[in-house]
PDB file of C-alpha atoms in Angstrom:
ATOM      1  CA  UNK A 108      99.055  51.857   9.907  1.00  0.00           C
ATOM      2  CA  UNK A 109      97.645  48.601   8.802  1.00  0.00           C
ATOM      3  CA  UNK A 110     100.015  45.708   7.726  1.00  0.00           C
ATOM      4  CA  UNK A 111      98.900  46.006   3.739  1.00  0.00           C
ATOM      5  CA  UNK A 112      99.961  49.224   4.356  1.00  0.00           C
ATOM      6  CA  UNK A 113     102.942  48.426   5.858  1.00  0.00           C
ATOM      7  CA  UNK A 114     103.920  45.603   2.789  1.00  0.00           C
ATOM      8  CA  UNK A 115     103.348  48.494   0.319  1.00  0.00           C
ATOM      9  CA  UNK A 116     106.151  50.985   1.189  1.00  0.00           C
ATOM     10  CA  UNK A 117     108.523  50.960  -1.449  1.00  0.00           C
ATOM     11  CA  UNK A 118     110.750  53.814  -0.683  1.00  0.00           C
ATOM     12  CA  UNK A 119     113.120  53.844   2.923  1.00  0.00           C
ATOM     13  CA  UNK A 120     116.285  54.479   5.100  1.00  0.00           C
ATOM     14  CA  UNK A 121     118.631  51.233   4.649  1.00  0.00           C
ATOM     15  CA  UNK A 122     120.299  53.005   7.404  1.00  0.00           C
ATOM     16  CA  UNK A 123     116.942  51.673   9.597  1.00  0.00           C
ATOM     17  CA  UNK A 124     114.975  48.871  10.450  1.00  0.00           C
ATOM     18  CA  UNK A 125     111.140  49.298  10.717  1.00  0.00           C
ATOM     19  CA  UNK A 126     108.678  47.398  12.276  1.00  0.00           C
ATOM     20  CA  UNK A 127     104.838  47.376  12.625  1.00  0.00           C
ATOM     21  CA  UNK A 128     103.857  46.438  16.020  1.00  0.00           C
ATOM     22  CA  UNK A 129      99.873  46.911  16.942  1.00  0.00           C
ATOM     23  CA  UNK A 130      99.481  49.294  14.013  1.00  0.00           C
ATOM     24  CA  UNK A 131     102.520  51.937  15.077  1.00  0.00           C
ATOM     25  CA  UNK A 132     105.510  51.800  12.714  1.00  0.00           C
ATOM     26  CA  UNK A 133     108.997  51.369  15.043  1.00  0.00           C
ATOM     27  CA  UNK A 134     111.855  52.684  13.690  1.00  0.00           C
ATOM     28  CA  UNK A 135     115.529  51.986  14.855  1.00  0.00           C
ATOM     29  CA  UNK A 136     118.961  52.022  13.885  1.00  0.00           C
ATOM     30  CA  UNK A 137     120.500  48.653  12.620  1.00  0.00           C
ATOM     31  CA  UNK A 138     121.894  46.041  14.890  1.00  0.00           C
ATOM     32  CA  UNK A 139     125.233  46.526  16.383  1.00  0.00           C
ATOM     33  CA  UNK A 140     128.378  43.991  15.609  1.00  0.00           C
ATOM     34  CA  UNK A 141     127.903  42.493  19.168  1.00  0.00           C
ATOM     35  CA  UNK A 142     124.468  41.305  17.684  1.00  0.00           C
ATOM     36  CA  UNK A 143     125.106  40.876  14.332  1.00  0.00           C
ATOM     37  CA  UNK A 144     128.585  38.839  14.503  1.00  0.00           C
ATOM     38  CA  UNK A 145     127.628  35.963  16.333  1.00  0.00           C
ATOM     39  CA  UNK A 146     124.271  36.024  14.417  1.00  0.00           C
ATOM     40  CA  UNK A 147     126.127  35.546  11.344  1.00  0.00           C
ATOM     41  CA  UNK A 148     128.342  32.497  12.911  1.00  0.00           C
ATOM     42  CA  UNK A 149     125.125  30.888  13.834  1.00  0.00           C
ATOM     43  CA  UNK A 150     124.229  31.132  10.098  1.00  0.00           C
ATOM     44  CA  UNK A 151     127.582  29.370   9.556  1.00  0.00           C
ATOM     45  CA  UNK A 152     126.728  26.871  11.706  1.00  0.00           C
ATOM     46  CA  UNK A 153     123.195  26.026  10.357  1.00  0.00           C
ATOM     47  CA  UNK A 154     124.558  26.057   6.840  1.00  0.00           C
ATOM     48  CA  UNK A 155     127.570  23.873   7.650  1.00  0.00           C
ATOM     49  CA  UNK A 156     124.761  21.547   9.293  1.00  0.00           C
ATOM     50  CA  UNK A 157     122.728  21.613   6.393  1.00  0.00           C
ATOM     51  CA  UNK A 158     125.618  20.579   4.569  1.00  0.00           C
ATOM     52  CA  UNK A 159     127.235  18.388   5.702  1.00  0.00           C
ATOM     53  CA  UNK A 160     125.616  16.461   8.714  1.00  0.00           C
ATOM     54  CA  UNK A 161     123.485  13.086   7.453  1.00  0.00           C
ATOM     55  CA  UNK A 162     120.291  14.456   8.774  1.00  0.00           C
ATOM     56  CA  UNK A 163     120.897  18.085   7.565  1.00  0.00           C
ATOM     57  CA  UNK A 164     118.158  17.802   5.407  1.00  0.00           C
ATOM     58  CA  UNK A 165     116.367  18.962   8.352  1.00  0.00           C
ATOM     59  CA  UNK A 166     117.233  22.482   7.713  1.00  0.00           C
ATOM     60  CA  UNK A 167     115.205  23.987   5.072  1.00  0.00           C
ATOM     61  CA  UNK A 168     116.228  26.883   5.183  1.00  0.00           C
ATOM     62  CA  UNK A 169     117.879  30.023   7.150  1.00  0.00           C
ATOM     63  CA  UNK A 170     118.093  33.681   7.207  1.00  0.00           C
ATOM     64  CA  UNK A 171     118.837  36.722   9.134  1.00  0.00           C
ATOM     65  CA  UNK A 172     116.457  40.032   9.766  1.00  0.00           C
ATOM     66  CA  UNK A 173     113.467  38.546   8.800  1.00  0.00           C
ATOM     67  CA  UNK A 174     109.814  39.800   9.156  1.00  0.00           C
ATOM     68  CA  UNK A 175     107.673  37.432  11.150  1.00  0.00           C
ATOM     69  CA  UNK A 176     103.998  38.304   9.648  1.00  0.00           C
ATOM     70  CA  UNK A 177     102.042  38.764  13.510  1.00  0.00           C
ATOM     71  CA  UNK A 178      98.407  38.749  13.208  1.00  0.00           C
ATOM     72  CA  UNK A 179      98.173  43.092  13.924  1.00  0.00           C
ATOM     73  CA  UNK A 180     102.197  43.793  12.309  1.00  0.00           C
ATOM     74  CA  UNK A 181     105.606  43.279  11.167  1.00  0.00           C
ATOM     75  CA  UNK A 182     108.573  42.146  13.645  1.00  0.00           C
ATOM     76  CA  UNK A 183     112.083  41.910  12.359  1.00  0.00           C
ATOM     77  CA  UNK A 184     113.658  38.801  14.351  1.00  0.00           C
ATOM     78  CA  UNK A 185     117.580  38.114  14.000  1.00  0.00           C
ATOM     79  CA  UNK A 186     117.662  35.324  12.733  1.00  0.00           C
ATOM     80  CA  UNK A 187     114.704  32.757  11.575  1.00  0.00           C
ATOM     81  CA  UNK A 188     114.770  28.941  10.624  1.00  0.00           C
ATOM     82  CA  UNK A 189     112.383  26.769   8.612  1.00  0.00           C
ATOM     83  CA  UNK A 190     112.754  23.224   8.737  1.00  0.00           C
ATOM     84  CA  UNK A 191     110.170  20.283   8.218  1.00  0.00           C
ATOM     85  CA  UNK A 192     109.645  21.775   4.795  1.00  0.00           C
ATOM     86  CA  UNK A 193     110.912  19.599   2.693  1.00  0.00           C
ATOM     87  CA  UNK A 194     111.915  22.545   0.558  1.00  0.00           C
ATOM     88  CA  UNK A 195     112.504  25.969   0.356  1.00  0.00           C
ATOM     89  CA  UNK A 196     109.911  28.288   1.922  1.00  0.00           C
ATOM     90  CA  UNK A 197     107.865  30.637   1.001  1.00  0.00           C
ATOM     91  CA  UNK A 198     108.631  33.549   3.386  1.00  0.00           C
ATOM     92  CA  UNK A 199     105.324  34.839   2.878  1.00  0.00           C
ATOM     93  CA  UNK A 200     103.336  31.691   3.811  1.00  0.00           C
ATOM     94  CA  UNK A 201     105.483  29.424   5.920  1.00  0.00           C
ATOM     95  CA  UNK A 202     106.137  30.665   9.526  1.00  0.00           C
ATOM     96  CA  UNK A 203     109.209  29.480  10.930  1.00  0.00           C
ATOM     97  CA  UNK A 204     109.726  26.824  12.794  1.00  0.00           C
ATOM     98  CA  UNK A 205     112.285  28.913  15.274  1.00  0.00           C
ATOM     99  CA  UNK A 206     113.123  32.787  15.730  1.00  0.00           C
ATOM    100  CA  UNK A 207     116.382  33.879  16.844  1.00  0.00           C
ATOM    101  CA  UNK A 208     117.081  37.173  19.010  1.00  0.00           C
ATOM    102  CA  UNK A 209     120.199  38.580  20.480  1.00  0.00           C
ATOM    103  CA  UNK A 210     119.406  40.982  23.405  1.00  0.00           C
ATOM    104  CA  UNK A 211     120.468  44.409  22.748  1.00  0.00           C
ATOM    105  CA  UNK A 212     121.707  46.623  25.818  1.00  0.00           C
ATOM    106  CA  UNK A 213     118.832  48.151  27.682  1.00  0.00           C
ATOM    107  CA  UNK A 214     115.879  47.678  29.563  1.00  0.00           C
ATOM    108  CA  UNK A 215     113.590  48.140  26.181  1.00  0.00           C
ATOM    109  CA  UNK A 216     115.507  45.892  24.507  1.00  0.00           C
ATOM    110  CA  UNK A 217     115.188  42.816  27.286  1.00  0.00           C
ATOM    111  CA  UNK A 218     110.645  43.612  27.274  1.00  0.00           C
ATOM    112  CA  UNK A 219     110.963  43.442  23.785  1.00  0.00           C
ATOM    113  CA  UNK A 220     113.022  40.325  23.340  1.00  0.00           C
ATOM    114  CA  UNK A 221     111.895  38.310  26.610  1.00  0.00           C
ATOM    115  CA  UNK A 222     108.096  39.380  26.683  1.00  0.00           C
ATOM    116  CA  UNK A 223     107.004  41.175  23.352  1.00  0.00           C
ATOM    117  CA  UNK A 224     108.877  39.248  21.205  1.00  0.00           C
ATOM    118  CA  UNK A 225     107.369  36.231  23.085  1.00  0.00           C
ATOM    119  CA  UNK A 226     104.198  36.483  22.977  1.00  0.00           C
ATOM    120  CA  UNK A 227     103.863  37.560  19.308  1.00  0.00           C
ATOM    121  CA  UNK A 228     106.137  34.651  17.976  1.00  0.00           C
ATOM    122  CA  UNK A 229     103.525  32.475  19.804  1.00  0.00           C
ATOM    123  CA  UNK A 230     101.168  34.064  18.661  1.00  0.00           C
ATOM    124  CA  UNK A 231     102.143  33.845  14.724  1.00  0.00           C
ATOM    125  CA  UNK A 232     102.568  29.657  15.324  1.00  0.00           C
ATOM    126  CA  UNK A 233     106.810  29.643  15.805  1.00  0.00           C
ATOM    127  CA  UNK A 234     107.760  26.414  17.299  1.00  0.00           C
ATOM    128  CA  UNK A 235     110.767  27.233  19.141  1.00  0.00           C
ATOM    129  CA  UNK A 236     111.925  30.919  19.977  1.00  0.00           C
ATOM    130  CA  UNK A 237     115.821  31.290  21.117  1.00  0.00           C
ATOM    131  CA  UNK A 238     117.122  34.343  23.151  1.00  0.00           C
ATOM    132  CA  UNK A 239     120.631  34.466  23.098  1.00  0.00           C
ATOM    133  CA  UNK A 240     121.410  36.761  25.779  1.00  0.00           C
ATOM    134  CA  UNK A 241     125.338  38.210  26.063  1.00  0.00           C
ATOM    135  CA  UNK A 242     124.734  40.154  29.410  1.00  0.00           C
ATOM    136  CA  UNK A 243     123.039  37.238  31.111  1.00  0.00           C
ATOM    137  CA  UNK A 244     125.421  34.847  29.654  1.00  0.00           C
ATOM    138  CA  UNK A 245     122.166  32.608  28.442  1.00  0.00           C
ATOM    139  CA  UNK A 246     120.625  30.634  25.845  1.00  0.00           C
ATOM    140  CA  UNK A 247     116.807  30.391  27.065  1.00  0.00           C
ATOM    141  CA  UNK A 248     114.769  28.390  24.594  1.00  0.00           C
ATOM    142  CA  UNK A 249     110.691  28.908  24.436  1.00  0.00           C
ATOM    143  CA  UNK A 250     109.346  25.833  23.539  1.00  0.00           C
ATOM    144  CA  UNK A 251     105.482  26.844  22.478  1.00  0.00           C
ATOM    145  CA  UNK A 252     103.819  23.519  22.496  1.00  0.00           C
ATOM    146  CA  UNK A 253      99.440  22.612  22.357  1.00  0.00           C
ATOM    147  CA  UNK A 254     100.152  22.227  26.033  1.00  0.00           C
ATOM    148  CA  UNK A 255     101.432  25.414  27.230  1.00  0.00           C
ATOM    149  CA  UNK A 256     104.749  27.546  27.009  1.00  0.00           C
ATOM    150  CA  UNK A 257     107.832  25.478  28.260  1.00  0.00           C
ATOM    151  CA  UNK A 258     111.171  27.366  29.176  1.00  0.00           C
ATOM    152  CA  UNK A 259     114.598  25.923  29.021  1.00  0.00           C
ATOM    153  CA  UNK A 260     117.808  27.674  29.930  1.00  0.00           C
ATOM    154  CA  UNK A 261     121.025  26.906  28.532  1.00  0.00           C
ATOM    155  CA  UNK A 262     124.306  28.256  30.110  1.00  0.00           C
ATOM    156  CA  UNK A 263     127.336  29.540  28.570  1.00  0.00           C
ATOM    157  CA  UNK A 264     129.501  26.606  29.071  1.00  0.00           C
ATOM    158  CA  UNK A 265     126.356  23.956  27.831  1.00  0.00           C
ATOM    159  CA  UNK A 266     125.822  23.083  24.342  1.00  0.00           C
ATOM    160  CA  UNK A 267     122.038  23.284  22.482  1.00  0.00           C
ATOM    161  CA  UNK A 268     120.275  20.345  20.628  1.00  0.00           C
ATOM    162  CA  UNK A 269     116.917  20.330  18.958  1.00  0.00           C
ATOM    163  CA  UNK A 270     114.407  17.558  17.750  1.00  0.00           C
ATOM    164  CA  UNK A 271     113.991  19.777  15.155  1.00  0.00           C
ATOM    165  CA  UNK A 272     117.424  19.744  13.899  1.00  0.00           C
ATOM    166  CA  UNK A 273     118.676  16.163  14.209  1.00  0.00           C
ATOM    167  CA  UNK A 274     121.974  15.964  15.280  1.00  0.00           C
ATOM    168  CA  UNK A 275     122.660  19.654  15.034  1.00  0.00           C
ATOM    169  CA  UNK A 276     124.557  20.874  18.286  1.00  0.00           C
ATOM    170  CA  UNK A 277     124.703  24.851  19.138  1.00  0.00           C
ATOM    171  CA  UNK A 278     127.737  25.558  21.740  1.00  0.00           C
ATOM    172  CA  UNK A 279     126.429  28.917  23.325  1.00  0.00           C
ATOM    173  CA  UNK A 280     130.410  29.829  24.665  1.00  0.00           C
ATOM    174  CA  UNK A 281     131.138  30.013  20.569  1.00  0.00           C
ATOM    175  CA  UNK A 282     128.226  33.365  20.381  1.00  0.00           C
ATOM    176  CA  UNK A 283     128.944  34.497  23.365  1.00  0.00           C
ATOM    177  CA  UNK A 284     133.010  34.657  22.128  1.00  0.00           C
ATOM    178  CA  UNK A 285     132.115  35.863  18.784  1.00  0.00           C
ATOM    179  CA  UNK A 286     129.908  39.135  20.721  1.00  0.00           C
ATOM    180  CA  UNK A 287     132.754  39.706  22.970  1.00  0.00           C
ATOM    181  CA  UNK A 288     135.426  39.847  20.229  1.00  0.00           C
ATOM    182  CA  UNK A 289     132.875  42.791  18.191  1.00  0.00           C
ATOM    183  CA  UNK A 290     132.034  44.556  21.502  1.00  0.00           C
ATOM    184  CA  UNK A 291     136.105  44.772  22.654  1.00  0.00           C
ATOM    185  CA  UNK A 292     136.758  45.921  19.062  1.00  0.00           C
ATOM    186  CA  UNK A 293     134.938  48.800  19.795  1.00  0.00           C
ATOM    187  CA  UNK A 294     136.620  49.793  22.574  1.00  0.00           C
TER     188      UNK A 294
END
């Protein structure tokens, strides 16, 4: 399947996410609440940034389960972030300037999101690329920079700051509480 072909489906399974990925179409259920709550508290947090910080201006815009346009498909990513803007995107033209994943259980899951996932968001001109990881307890950060690829790891008790959000602070124990509240729900 090519990706025009991909942009043209009208009719689908909301019960489904789909993906194009080197011309295959990926289907799979939808996120789980481990996944999805502490995506939408980071939402929160961006938003209340945006808001109410002085240099929250910085935050053009945010929103969750996204397509990332890769050069051969269609990735869904968690959570993605424009800023530098100066106004709302156009989710068609502007890439992001960070993707967001939370790992999913399973070795699948951890290629997709720590080497996959990578490599396309690189690919497609992302800036940053967070993997919030709730089995590893981790925050690792791929900065993709003219130079090369730098990694940063940020543990569960350590707090995240950008350059590009100003002032904006992400405390990785707050996610990681927020997954383990929806995972011991389910029990």
């Amino acid at each position: 399947m090519t990706p025009e072909e991909f942009d043209a489906i009208e009719e689908y399974d909301e019960n489904y996410r789909y993906e194009l990925v080197h011309g295959v179409l990926v289907v799979t259920p939808i996120s789980l609440a481990e996944e999805t709550g502490p995506n939408e508290l980071l939402g929160y947090k961006l938003l209340y940034y945006r808001e109410h910080h002085p240099q929250g201006s910085a935050l053009d815009h945010t929103l969750p389960q996204q397509y990332v346009r890769t050069r051969s498909g269609r990735r869904i990513a968690d959570r993605l972030i424009w800023t530098g803007l100066g106004r709302l995107p156009n989710r068609r033209k502007d890439t992001p300037s960070i993707a967001v994943e939370f790992v999913s259980a399973g070795r699948r899951s951890r290629q997709r999101d720590y080497v996959d996932k990578r490599q396309e968001y690189e690919e497609a001109g992302i800036q940053q690329y967070w993997i919030i990881d709730r089995f590893q307890r981790t925050l690792t950060v791929f900065h993709f920079l003219p130079a090369g690829v730098e990694e940063e790891i940020i543990s569960e008790g350590q707090a995240y700051q950008t350059a590009l959000l100003p002032g904006f602070e992400l405390p990785l124990a707050r996610l990681l509480e927020a997954a383990d509240r929806e995972a011991q729900a389910e029990e």
